[in-house]
Coordinates of C-alpha atoms and ligand atoms in Angstrom, one line a residue:
X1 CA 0.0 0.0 0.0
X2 CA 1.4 3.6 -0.6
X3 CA 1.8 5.9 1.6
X4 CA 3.0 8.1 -1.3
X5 CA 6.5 9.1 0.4
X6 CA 9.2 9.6 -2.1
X7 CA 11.8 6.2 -2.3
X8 CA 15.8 6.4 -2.1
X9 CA 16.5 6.2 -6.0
X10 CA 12.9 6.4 -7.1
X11 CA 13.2 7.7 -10.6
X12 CA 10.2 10.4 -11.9
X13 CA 7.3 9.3 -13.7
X14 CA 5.1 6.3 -14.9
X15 CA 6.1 3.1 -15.1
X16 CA 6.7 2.2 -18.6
X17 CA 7.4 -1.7 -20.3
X18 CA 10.6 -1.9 -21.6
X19 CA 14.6 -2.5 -20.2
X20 CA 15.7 -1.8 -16.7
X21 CA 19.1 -3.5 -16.2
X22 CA 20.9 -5.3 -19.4
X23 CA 19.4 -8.5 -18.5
X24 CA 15.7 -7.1 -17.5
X25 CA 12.7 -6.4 -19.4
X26 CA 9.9 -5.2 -17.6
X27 CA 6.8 -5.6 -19.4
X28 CA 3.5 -3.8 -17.7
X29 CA 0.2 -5.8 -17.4
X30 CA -2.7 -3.3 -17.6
X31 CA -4.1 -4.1 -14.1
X32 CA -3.5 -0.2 -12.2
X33 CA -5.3 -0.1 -8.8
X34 CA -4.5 1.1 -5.5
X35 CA -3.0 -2.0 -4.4
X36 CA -1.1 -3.1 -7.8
X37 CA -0.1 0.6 -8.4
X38 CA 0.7 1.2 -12.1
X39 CA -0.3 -3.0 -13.0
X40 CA 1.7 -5.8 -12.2
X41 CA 5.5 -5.9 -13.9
X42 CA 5.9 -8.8 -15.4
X43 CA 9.8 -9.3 -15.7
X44 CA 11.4 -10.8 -18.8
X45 CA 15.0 -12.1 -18.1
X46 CA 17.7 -13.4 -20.2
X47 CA 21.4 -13.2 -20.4
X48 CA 21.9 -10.8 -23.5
X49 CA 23.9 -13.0 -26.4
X50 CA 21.1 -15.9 -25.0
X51 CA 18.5 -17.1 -26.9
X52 CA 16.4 -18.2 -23.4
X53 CA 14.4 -16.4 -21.5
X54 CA 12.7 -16.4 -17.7
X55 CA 9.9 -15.1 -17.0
X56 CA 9.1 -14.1 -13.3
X57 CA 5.3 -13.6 -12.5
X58 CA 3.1 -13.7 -16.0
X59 CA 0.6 -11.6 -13.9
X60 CA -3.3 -11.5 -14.4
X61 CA -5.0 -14.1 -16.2
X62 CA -5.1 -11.4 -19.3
X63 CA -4.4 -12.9 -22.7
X64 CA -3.5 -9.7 -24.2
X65 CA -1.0 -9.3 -21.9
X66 CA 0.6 -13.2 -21.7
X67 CA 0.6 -12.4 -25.4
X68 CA 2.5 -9.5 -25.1
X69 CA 5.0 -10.7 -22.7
X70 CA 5.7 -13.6 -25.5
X71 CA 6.0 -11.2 -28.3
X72 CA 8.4 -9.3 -26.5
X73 CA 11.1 -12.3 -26.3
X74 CA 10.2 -13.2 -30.0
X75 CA 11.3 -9.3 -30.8
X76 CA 14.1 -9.6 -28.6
X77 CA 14.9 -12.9 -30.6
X78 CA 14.1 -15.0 -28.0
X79 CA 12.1 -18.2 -26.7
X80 CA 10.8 -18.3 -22.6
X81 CA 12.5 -21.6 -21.4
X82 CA 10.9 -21.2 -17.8
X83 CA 8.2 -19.5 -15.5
X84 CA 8.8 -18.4 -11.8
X85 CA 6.6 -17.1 -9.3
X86 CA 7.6 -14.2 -6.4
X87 CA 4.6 -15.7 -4.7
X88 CA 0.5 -16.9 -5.6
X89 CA -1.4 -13.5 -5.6
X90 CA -3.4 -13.5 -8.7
X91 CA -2.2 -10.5 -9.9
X92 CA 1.6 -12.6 -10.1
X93 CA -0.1 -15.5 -10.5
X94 CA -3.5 -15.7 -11.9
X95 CA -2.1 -16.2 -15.7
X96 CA 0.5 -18.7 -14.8
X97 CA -1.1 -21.5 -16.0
X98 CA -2.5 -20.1 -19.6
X99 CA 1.5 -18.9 -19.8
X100 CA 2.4 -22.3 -19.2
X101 CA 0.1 -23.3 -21.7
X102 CA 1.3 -20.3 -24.5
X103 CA 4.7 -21.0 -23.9
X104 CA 5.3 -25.1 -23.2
X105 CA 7.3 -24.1 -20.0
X106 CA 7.1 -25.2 -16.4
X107 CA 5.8 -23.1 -13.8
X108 CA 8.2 -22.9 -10.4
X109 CA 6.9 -21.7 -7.5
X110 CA 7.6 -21.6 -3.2
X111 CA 4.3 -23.4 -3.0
X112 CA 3.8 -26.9 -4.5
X113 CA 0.3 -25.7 -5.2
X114 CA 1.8 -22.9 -7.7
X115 CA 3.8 -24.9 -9.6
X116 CA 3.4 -26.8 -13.1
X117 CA 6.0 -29.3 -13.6
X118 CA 8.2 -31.7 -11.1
X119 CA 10.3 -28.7 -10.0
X120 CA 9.8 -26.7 -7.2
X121 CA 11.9 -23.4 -5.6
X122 CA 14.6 -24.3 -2.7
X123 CA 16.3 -21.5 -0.9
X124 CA 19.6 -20.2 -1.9
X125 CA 19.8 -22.7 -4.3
X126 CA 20.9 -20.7 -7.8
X127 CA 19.0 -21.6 -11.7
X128 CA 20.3 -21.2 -14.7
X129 CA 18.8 -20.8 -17.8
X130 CA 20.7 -20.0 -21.0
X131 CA 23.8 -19.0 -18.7
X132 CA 21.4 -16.6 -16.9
X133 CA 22.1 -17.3 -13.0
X134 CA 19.5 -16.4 -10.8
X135 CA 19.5 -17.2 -7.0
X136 CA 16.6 -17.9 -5.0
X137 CA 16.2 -15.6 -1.5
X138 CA 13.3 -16.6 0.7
X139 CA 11.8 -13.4 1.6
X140 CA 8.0 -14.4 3.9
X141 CA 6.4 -11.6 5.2
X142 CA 4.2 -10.0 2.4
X143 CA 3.2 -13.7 2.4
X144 CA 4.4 -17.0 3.7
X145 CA 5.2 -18.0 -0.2
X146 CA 6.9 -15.1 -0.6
X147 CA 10.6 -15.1 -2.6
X148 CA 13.0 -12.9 -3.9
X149 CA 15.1 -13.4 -7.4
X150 CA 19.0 -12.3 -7.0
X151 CA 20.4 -11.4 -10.8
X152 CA 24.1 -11.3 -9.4
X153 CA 25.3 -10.5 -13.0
X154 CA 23.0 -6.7 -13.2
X155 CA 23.7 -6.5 -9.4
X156 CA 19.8 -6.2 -9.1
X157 CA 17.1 -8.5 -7.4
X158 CA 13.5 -8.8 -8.0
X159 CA 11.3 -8.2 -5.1
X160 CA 7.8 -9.1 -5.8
X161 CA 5.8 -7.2 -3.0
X162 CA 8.0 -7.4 -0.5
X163 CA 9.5 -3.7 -1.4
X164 CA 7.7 -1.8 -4.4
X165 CA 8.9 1.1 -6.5
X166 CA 6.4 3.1 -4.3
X167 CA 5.1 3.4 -1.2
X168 CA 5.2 0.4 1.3
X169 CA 3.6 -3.1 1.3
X170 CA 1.3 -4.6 3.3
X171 CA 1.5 -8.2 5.5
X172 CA -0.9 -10.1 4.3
X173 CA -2.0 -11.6 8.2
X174 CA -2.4 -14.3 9.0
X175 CA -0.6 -16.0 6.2
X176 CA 1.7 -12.9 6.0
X177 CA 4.1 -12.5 9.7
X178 CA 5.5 -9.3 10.5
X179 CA 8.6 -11.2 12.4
X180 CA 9.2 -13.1 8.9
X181 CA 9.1 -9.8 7.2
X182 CA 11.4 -7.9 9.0
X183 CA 13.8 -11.0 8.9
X184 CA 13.2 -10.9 5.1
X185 CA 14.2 -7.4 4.8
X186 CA 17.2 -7.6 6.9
X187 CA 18.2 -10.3 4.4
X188 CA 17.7 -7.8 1.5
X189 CA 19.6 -4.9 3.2
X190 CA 22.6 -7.7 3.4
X191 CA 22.5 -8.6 -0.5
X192 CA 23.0 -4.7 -0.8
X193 CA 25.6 -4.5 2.1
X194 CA 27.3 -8.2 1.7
X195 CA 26.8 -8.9 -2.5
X196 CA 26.8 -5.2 -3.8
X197 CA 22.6 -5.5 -5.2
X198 CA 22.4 -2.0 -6.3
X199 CA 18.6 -2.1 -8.1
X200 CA 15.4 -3.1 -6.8
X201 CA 12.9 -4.8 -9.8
X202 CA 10.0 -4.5 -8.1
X203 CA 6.7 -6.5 -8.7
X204 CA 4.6 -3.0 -8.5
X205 CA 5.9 0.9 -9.6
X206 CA 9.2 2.0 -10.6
X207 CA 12.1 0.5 -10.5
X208 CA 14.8 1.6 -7.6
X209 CA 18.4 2.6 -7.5
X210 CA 19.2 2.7 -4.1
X211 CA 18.1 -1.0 -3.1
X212 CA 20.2 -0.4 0.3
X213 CA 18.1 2.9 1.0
X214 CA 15.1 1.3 0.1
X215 CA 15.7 -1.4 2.8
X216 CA 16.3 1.1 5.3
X217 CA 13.3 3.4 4.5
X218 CA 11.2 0.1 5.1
X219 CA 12.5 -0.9 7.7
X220 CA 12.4 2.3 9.3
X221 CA 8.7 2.2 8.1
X222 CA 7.8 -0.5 9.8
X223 CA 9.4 0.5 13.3
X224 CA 7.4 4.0 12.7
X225 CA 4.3 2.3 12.5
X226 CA 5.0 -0.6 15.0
X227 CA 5.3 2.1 17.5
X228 CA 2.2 4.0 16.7
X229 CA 0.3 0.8 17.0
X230 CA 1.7 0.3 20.5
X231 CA 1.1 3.7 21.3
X232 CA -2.8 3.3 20.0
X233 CA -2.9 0.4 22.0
X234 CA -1.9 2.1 24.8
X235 CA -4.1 4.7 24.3
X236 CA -7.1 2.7 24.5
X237 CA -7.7 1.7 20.8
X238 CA -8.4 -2.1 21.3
X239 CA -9.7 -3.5 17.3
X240 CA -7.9 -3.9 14.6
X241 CA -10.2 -1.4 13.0
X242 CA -10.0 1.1 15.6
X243 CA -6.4 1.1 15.3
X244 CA -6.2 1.4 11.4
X245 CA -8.8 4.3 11.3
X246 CA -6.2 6.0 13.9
X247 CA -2.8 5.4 13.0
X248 CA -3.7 4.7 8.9
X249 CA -5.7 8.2 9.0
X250 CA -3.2 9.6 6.3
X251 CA -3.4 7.0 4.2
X252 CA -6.2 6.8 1.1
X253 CA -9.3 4.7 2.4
X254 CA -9.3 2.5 -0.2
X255 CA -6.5 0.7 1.4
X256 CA -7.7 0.7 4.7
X257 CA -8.8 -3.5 4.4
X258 CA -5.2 -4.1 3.7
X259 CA -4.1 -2.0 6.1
X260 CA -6.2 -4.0 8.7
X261 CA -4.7 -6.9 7.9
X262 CA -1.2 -5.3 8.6
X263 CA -2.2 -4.1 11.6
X264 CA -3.5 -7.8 12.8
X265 CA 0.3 -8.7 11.9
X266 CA 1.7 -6.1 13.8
X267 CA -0.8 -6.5 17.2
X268 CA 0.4 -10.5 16.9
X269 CA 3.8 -9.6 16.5
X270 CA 3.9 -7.1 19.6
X271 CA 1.3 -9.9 22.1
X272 CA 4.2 -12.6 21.2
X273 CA 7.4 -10.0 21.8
X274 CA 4.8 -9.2 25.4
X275 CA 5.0 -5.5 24.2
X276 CA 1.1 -5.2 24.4
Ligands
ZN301 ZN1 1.1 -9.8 -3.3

């Protein structure tokens, strides 16, 4: 959800389809809302001399758009070899399947559920696909599925919803965990500090820069609001609600459902830690 603050390294204006690093492609499904911000980007990957390319989250179940995604590798004079998931939501993963289908590729995913073919996603383990070497980083929070994509070659790593271009995310309680997340985004900050990840390919808005600033701003983010929920409990605002209405009041209304769920992750996070 946004709280429309200006990112570290947020570029100006729209998102638009097209290249991002030398290896990335973004190509924008046309699902805008509140929640997905400008649509979903749908991230076509491939080493440059390669003829194979990955595909991370087809998006919506929009033809049009799965179309799209394949004519762009066809102009690029390429073939997708292989579909991955940063986690189910339908707007990642609603068109997985009819991708699948398009394309004759197999579908890996966190959750067995996701996938279409015998492989699934393990942790730190690394895939290659037409010498492009991507590395798998659990990243739960946003959701328990959730997973990050490391592209060690364009120092970059796609996020999915754990950070977007704009604004902040939301944990998606009770399958999201506020713990998990903040473990999750520790884990980013040390791909920027440890592996030198510059760029931040989001799954939602504009692509980032400054992938360690980004890290910081959300984690600072989320100790800002941790605190305001504790205070608001404090203060006598017992349902999840009552808090969101309080501490969300600057945020648009629209997003006030996912911001409930949020702050369900953050009242279960501060019971267990015995701060409320
Ligand atoms: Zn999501």
């Amino acid at each position: 959800m946004t709280d429309a603050a200006a990112l570290p390294g947020q570029p100006r204006g729209a998102v638009v389809s097209g290249p991002a690093t030398d290896r990335a492609v973004n190509v924008l499904a046309p699902n805008p809302s509140a929640m997905t911000l400008d649509g979903t980007n749908t991230w076509l990957l491939s080493e440059p001399d390669s003829p194979l390319a990955v595909v991370v989250d087809p998006g919506p179940l929009d033809e049009a758009h799965l179309r799209r995604v394949i004519d762009t590798a066809e102009r690029l004079g390429k073939r997708v070899a292989l579909t991955l998931l940063t986690h189910g939501h339908p707007d990642h993963a609603e068109g997985a399947g009819r991708f699948a289908e398009l394309t004759g590729t197999a579908v890996r995913a966190l959750d067995p559920a996701l996938r279409l073919g015998d492989e699934g996603l393990t942790a730190g383990r690394a895939i290659e696909v037409g010498g492009l070497e991507l590395r798998v980083v659990p990243t739960p929070g946003h959701t328990a599925d959730s997973l990050s994509f490391h592209l060690p070659a364009d120092r970059a790593v796609l996020t999915g919803d754990t950070i977007l271009g704009r604004g902040t995310t939301m944990v998606a309680h009770p399958d999201g965990r506020l713990g998990d997340y903040l473990d999750s985004l520790r884990r980013l900050r040390s791909l920027t500090v440890d592996d030198g990840v510059r760029t931040v390919l989001p799954g939602h808005g504009p692509v980032l820069e400054d992938a360690q600033g980004a890290v910081e701003y959300y984690l600072a983010h989320r100790a800002t609001r941790l605190a305001q929920v504790e205070t608001a409990v404090e203060d006598g605002y017992r349902t999840a609600a009552d808090v969101v209405a309080h501490v969300y009041a600057d945020v648009d209304r629209s997003l006030w459902p996912a911001a409930e769920l949020s702050v369900r992750a953050q009242l279960e996070y501060l019971t267990e830690h015995g701060l409320i």
